[in-house]
Amino acid sequence: MNFLFKSIDHYQLASPNTEDQSRKFFTEILMFREGKKPLSLSSNGGLWFESGSIKIHVGTEDHFIP
């Protein structure tokens, strides 16, 4: 797979209750680092990943509404 992203700033994906699969995909396959969510958002579920200037947020709620 040959592609290069220069920057993605806070892209939000919705994925109902798939934290384990999302974590494995982003950290083991794409080699992203899992970021820490602010304490005020940590109870909402979901995961944050980053790699250089790329930041991706994965919402993992059953009824996610952006």
mmCIF file of N, CA, C and O in Angstrom:
data_model
loop_
_atom_site.group_PDB
_atom_site.id
_atom_site.type_symbol
_atom_site.label_atom_id
_atom_site.label_comp_id
_atom_site.label_asym_id
_atom_site.label_seq_id
_atom_site.Cartn_x
_atom_site.Cartn_y
_atom_site.Cartn_z
ATOM 1 N N MET A 1 0.849 -1.164 0.000
ATOM 2 C CA MET A 1 0.000 0.000 0.000
ATOM 3 C C MET A 1 0.900 1.234 0.000
ATOM 4 O O MET A 1 1.690 1.423 0.908
ATOM 5 N N ASN A 2 0.797 2.069 -1.015
ATOM 6 C CA ASN A 2 1.599 3.278 -1.096
ATOM 7 C C ASN A 2 0.717 4.513 -1.085
ATOM 8 O O ASN A 2 0.025 4.794 -2.055
ATOM 9 N N PHE A 3 0.722 5.218 0.032
ATOM 10 C CA PHE A 3 0.037 6.493 0.102
ATOM 11 C C PHE A 3 0.711 7.322 1.171
ATOM 12 O O PHE A 3 1.369 6.800 2.068
ATOM 13 N N LEU A 4 0.555 8.633 1.081
ATOM 14 C CA LEU A 4 1.173 9.545 2.030
ATOM 15 C C LEU A 4 0.209 10.676 2.328
ATOM 16 O O LEU A 4 -0.211 11.398 1.422
ATOM 17 N N PHE A 5 -0.192 10.786 3.588
ATOM 18 C CA PHE A 5 -1.005 11.911 4.023
ATOM 19 C C PHE A 5 -0.069 12.966 4.575
ATOM 20 O O PHE A 5 0.815 12.660 5.366
ATOM 21 N N LYS A 6 -0.253 14.207 4.178
ATOM 22 C CA LYS A 6 0.552 15.291 4.723
ATOM 23 C C LYS A 6 -0.030 15.781 6.039
ATOM 24 O O LYS A 6 0.687 16.093 6.966
ATOM 25 N N SER A 7 -1.368 15.843 6.108
ATOM 26 C CA SER A 7 -2.009 16.307 7.332
ATOM 27 C C SER A 7 -3.493 15.982 7.299
ATOM 28 O O SER A 7 -4.139 16.100 6.257
ATOM 29 N N ILE A 8 -4.003 15.538 8.426
ATOM 30 C CA ILE A 8 -5.437 15.400 8.658
ATOM 31 C C ILE A 8 -5.651 15.879 10.079
ATOM 32 O O ILE A 8 -5.043 15.362 11.009
ATOM 33 N N ASP A 9 -6.496 16.874 10.252
ATOM 34 C CA ASP A 9 -6.685 17.446 11.581
ATOM 35 C C ASP A 9 -8.078 17.103 12.111
ATOM 36 O O ASP A 9 -9.070 17.647 11.661
ATOM 37 N N HIS A 10 -8.115 16.208 13.067
ATOM 38 C CA HIS A 10 -9.334 15.849 13.784
ATOM 39 C C HIS A 10 -10.456 15.333 12.895
ATOM 40 O O HIS A 10 -11.550 15.881 12.858
ATOM 41 N N TYR A 11 -10.203 14.289 12.193
ATOM 42 C CA TYR A 11 -11.223 13.621 11.394
ATOM 43 C C TYR A 11 -12.024 12.713 12.323
ATOM 44 O O TYR A 11 -11.459 11.958 13.102
ATOM 45 N N GLN A 12 -13.339 12.769 12.261
ATOM 46 C CA GLN A 12 -14.211 11.990 13.150
ATOM 47 C C GLN A 12 -14.831 10.832 12.381
ATOM 48 O O GLN A 12 -15.432 11.028 11.333
ATOM 49 N N LEU A 13 -14.687 9.619 12.893
ATOM 50 C CA LEU A 13 -15.311 8.431 12.331
ATOM 51 C C LEU A 13 -16.301 7.878 13.345
ATOM 52 O O LEU A 13 -16.075 7.968 14.545
ATOM 53 N N ALA A 14 -17.372 7.291 12.870
ATOM 54 C CA ALA A 14 -18.346 6.655 13.757
ATOM 55 C C ALA A 14 -18.262 5.148 13.581
ATOM 56 O O ALA A 14 -18.256 4.649 12.466
ATOM 57 N N SER A 15 -18.189 4.446 14.704
ATOM 58 C CA SER A 15 -18.058 3.000 14.673
ATOM 59 C C SER A 15 -18.717 2.440 15.925
ATOM 60 O O SER A 15 -18.149 2.507 17.009
ATOM 61 N N PRO A 16 -19.921 1.898 15.811
ATOM 62 C CA PRO A 16 -20.652 1.473 17.006
ATOM 63 C C PRO A 16 -19.988 0.332 17.769
ATOM 64 O O PRO A 16 -19.807 -0.759 17.237
ATOM 65 N N ASN A 17 -19.595 0.623 19.004
ATOM 66 C CA ASN A 17 -19.054 -0.362 19.952
ATOM 67 C C ASN A 17 -17.983 -1.275 19.385
ATOM 68 O O ASN A 17 -18.056 -2.490 19.518
ATOM 69 N N THR A 18 -16.975 -0.693 18.744
ATOM 70 C CA THR A 18 -15.892 -1.493 18.176
ATOM 71 C C THR A 18 -14.530 -0.984 18.635
ATOM 72 O O THR A 18 -13.580 -0.941 17.861
ATOM 73 N N GLU A 19 -14.413 -0.613 19.895
ATOM 74 C CA GLU A 19 -13.147 -0.056 20.374
ATOM 75 C C GLU A 19 -11.981 -1.009 20.181
ATOM 76 O O GLU A 19 -10.908 -0.595 19.759
ATOM 77 N N ASP A 20 -12.152 -2.292 20.486
ATOM 78 C CA ASP A 20 -11.048 -3.244 20.351
ATOM 79 C C ASP A 20 -10.579 -3.356 18.903
ATOM 80 O O ASP A 20 -9.383 -3.326 18.625
ATOM 81 N N GLN A 21 -11.523 -3.474 17.963
ATOM 82 C CA GLN A 21 -11.159 -3.587 16.558
ATOM 83 C C GLN A 21 -10.534 -2.290 16.045
ATOM 84 O O GLN A 21 -9.563 -2.316 15.284
ATOM 85 N N SER A 22 -11.080 -1.155 16.449
ATOM 86 C CA SER A 22 -10.525 0.136 16.030
ATOM 87 C C SER A 22 -9.121 0.313 16.567
ATOM 88 O O SER A 22 -8.221 0.751 15.844
ATOM 89 N N ARG A 23 -8.916 -0.016 17.823
ATOM 90 C CA ARG A 23 -7.595 0.108 18.443
ATOM 91 C C ARG A 23 -6.580 -0.762 17.696
ATOM 92 O O ARG A 23 -5.478 -0.320 17.376
ATOM 93 N N LYS A 24 -6.945 -1.998 17.397
ATOM 94 C CA LYS A 24 -6.036 -2.902 16.695
ATOM 95 C C LYS A 24 -5.720 -2.366 15.293
ATOM 96 O O LYS A 24 -4.562 -2.350 14.871
ATOM 97 N N PHE A 25 -6.743 -1.927 14.555
ATOM 98 C CA PHE A 25 -6.539 -1.412 13.206
ATOM 99 C C PHE A 25 -5.604 -0.204 13.197
ATOM 100 O O PHE A 25 -4.630 -0.161 12.444
ATOM 101 N N PHE A 26 -5.899 0.794 14.042
ATOM 102 C CA PHE A 26 -5.112 2.023 13.999
ATOM 103 C C PHE A 26 -3.719 1.871 14.591
ATOM 104 O O PHE A 26 -2.770 2.468 14.093
ATOM 105 N N THR A 27 -3.560 1.056 15.635
ATOM 106 C CA THR A 27 -2.232 0.949 16.256
ATOM 107 C C THR A 27 -1.359 -0.141 15.638
ATOM 108 O O THR A 27 -0.159 0.050 15.472
ATOM 109 N N GLU A 28 -1.939 -1.282 15.280
ATOM 110 C CA GLU A 28 -1.135 -2.388 14.770
ATOM 111 C C GLU A 28 -0.986 -2.384 13.254
ATOM 112 O O GLU A 28 0.043 -2.779 12.734
ATOM 113 N N ILE A 29 -2.007 -1.932 12.542
ATOM 114 C CA ILE A 29 -1.946 -1.946 11.081
ATOM 115 C C ILE A 29 -1.456 -0.609 10.534
ATOM 116 O O ILE A 29 -0.530 -0.557 9.734
ATOM 117 N N LEU A 30 -2.074 0.490 10.974
ATOM 118 C CA LEU A 30 -1.675 1.810 10.482
ATOM 119 C C LEU A 30 -0.540 2.432 11.287
ATOM 120 O O LEU A 30 -0.002 3.465 10.887
ATOM 121 N N MET A 31 -0.198 1.824 12.415
ATOM 122 C CA MET A 31 0.903 2.277 13.269
ATOM 123 C C MET A 31 0.693 3.675 13.850
ATOM 124 O O MET A 31 1.617 4.462 14.012
ATOM 125 N N PHE A 32 -0.548 4.005 14.176
ATOM 126 C CA PHE A 32 -0.865 5.254 14.856
ATOM 127 C C PHE A 32 -0.637 5.065 16.353
ATOM 128 O O PHE A 32 -0.638 3.944 16.862
ATOM 129 N N ARG A 33 -0.483 6.159 17.050
ATOM 130 C CA ARG A 33 -0.380 6.140 18.506
ATOM 131 C C ARG A 33 -1.742 6.505 19.067
ATOM 132 O O ARG A 33 -2.414 7.406 18.553
ATOM 133 N N GLU A 34 -2.174 5.785 20.100
ATOM 134 C CA GLU A 34 -3.444 6.143 20.726
ATOM 135 C C GLU A 34 -3.233 7.370 21.596
ATOM 136 O O GLU A 34 -2.349 7.402 22.446
ATOM 137 N N GLY A 35 -4.056 8.390 21.372
ATOM 138 C CA GLY A 35 -3.950 9.626 22.135
ATOM 139 C C GLY A 35 -4.874 9.599 23.342
ATOM 140 O O GLY A 35 -5.800 8.795 23.413
ATOM 141 N N LYS A 36 -4.609 10.495 24.268
ATOM 142 C CA LYS A 36 -5.468 10.611 25.451
ATOM 143 C C LYS A 36 -6.558 11.623 25.191
ATOM 144 O O LYS A 36 -6.311 12.703 24.669
ATOM 145 N N LYS A 37 -7.768 11.240 25.579
ATOM 146 C CA LYS A 37 -8.896 12.163 25.470
ATOM 147 C C LYS A 37 -8.920 13.049 26.703
ATOM 148 O O LYS A 37 -8.502 12.631 27.781
ATOM 149 N N PRO A 38 -9.434 14.276 26.575
ATOM 150 C CA PRO A 38 -9.595 15.131 27.752
ATOM 151 C C PRO A 38 -10.529 14.458 28.758
ATOM 152 O O PRO A 38 -11.444 13.720 28.378
ATOM 153 N N LEU A 39 -10.302 14.692 30.022
ATOM 154 C CA LEU A 39 -11.106 14.091 31.083
ATOM 155 C C LEU A 39 -12.595 14.359 30.877
ATOM 156 O O LEU A 39 -13.428 13.485 31.113
ATOM 157 N N SER A 40 -12.938 15.545 30.377
ATOM 158 C CA SER A 40 -14.344 15.900 30.174
ATOM 159 C C SER A 40 -15.015 15.047 29.092
ATOM 160 O O SER A 40 -16.239 14.968 29.033
ATOM 161 N N LEU A 41 -14.225 14.406 28.222
ATOM 162 C CA LEU A 41 -14.783 13.574 27.150
ATOM 163 C C LEU A 41 -14.546 12.081 27.358
ATOM 164 O O LEU A 41 -15.080 11.262 26.620
ATOM 165 N N SER A 42 -13.753 11.718 28.332
ATOM 166 C CA SER A 42 -13.356 10.319 28.490
ATOM 167 C C SER A 42 -14.515 9.383 28.816
ATOM 168 O O SER A 42 -14.467 8.208 28.481
ATOM 169 N N SER A 43 -15.575 9.884 29.429
ATOM 170 C CA SER A 43 -16.706 9.013 29.770
ATOM 171 C C SER A 43 -17.626 8.750 28.579
ATOM 172 O O SER A 43 -18.511 7.908 28.648
ATOM 173 N N ASN A 44 -17.403 9.446 27.455
ATOM 174 C CA ASN A 44 -18.265 9.299 26.282
ATOM 175 C C ASN A 44 -17.928 8.098 25.418
ATOM 176 O O ASN A 44 -18.615 7.829 24.452
ATOM 177 N N GLY A 45 -16.872 7.384 25.727
ATOM 178 C CA GLY A 45 -16.434 6.299 24.856
ATOM 179 C C GLY A 45 -15.680 6.851 23.668
ATOM 180 O O GLY A 45 -15.509 8.050 23.508
ATOM 181 N N GLY A 46 -15.195 5.971 22.842
ATOM 182 C CA GLY A 46 -14.463 6.392 21.656
ATOM 183 C C GLY A 46 -12.971 6.438 21.904
ATOM 184 O O GLY A 46 -12.493 6.287 23.035
ATOM 185 N N LEU A 47 -12.234 6.613 20.827
ATOM 186 C CA LEU A 47 -10.774 6.580 20.866
ATOM 187 C C LEU A 47 -10.215 7.707 20.009
ATOM 188 O O LEU A 47 -10.826 8.114 19.033
ATOM 189 N N TRP A 48 -9.026 8.164 20.390
ATOM 190 C CA TRP A 48 -8.319 9.168 19.608
ATOM 191 C C TRP A 48 -6.982 8.580 19.189
ATOM 192 O O TRP A 48 -6.291 7.958 19.995
ATOM 193 N N PHE A 49 -6.618 8.790 17.916
ATOM 194 C CA PHE A 49 -5.349 8.299 17.392
ATOM 195 C C PHE A 49 -4.623 9.431 16.695
ATOM 196 O O PHE A 49 -5.241 10.357 16.172
ATOM 197 N N GLU A 50 -3.305 9.330 16.683
ATOM 198 C CA GLU A 50 -2.527 10.340 15.975
ATOM 199 C C GLU A 50 -1.236 9.745 15.437
ATOM 200 O O GLU A 50 -0.712 8.768 15.969
ATOM 201 N N SER A 51 -0.785 10.353 14.358
ATOM 202 C CA SER A 51 0.488 10.005 13.745
ATOM 203 C C SER A 51 1.007 11.268 13.086
ATOM 204 O O SER A 51 0.464 11.714 12.072
ATOM 205 N N GLY A 52 2.017 11.866 13.675
ATOM 206 C CA GLY A 52 2.524 13.140 13.167
ATOM 207 C C GLY A 52 1.430 14.187 13.225
ATOM 208 O O GLY A 52 0.846 14.435 14.271
ATOM 209 N N SER A 53 1.110 14.786 12.078
ATOM 210 C CA SER A 53 0.081 15.830 12.033
ATOM 211 C C SER A 53 -1.306 15.271 11.711
ATOM 212 O O SER A 53 -2.221 16.030 11.417
ATOM 213 N N ILE A 54 -1.459 13.964 11.777
ATOM 214 C CA ILE A 54 -2.749 13.334 11.499
ATOM 215 C C ILE A 54 -3.432 12.986 12.812
ATOM 216 O O ILE A 54 -2.853 12.303 13.664
ATOM 217 N N LYS A 55 -4.658 13.462 12.998
ATOM 218 C CA LYS A 55 -5.422 13.185 14.214
ATOM 219 C C LYS A 55 -6.788 12.654 13.816
ATOM 220 O O LYS A 55 -7.525 13.307 13.083
ATOM 221 N N ILE A 56 -7.118 11.460 14.286
ATOM 222 C CA ILE A 56 -8.383 10.828 13.945
ATOM 223 C C ILE A 56 -9.108 10.448 15.228
ATOM 224 O O ILE A 56 -8.521 9.836 16.128
ATOM 225 N N HIS A 57 -10.369 10.814 15.319
ATOM 226 C CA HIS A 57 -11.203 10.468 16.463
ATOM 227 C C HIS A 57 -12.221 9.436 16.010
ATOM 228 O O HIS A 57 -12.861 9.597 14.977
ATOM 229 N N VAL A 58 -12.361 8.369 16.779
ATOM 230 C CA VAL A 58 -13.314 7.311 16.455
ATOM 231 C C VAL A 58 -14.381 7.299 17.538
ATOM 232 O O VAL A 58 -14.087 7.002 18.698
ATOM 233 N N GLY A 59 -15.611 7.662 17.172
ATOM 234 C CA GLY A 59 -16.733 7.595 18.097
ATOM 235 C C GLY A 59 -17.283 6.177 18.096
ATOM 236 O O GLY A 59 -17.517 5.606 17.037
ATOM 237 N N THR A 60 -17.460 5.593 19.262
ATOM 238 C CA THR A 60 -17.899 4.196 19.330
ATOM 239 C C THR A 60 -19.187 4.066 20.135
ATOM 240 O O THR A 60 -19.304 3.220 21.000
ATOM 241 N N GLU A 61 -20.133 4.904 19.817
ATOM 242 C CA GLU A 61 -21.422 4.877 20.491
ATOM 243 C C GLU A 61 -22.464 4.214 19.601
ATOM 244 O O GLU A 61 -22.396 4.345 18.371
ATOM 245 N N ASP A 62 -23.417 3.517 20.181
ATOM 246 C CA ASP A 62 -24.455 2.858 19.396
ATOM 247 C C ASP A 62 -25.220 3.824 18.504
ATOM 248 O O ASP A 62 -25.509 3.538 17.357
ATOM 249 N N HIS A 63 -25.566 4.984 19.030
ATOM 250 C CA HIS A 63 -26.373 5.944 18.273
ATOM 251 C C HIS A 63 -25.585 7.237 18.089
ATOM 252 O O HIS A 63 -26.011 8.293 18.514
ATOM 253 N N PHE A 64 -24.438 7.116 17.434
ATOM 254 C CA PHE A 64 -23.559 8.263 17.239
ATOM 255 C C PHE A 64 -24.238 9.310 16.370
ATOM 256 O O PHE A 64 -24.792 9.012 15.320
ATOM 257 N N ILE A 65 -24.208 10.560 16.838
ATOM 258 C CA ILE A 65 -24.721 11.693 16.061
ATOM 259 C C ILE A 65 -23.624 12.750 16.041
ATOM 260 O O ILE A 65 -23.211 13.233 17.090
ATOM 261 N N PRO A 66 -23.114 13.096 14.847
ATOM 262 C CA PRO A 66 -22.012 14.075 14.784
ATOM 263 C C PRO A 66 -22.474 15.470 15.193
ATOM 264 O O PRO A 66 -23.632 15.795 15.112
#
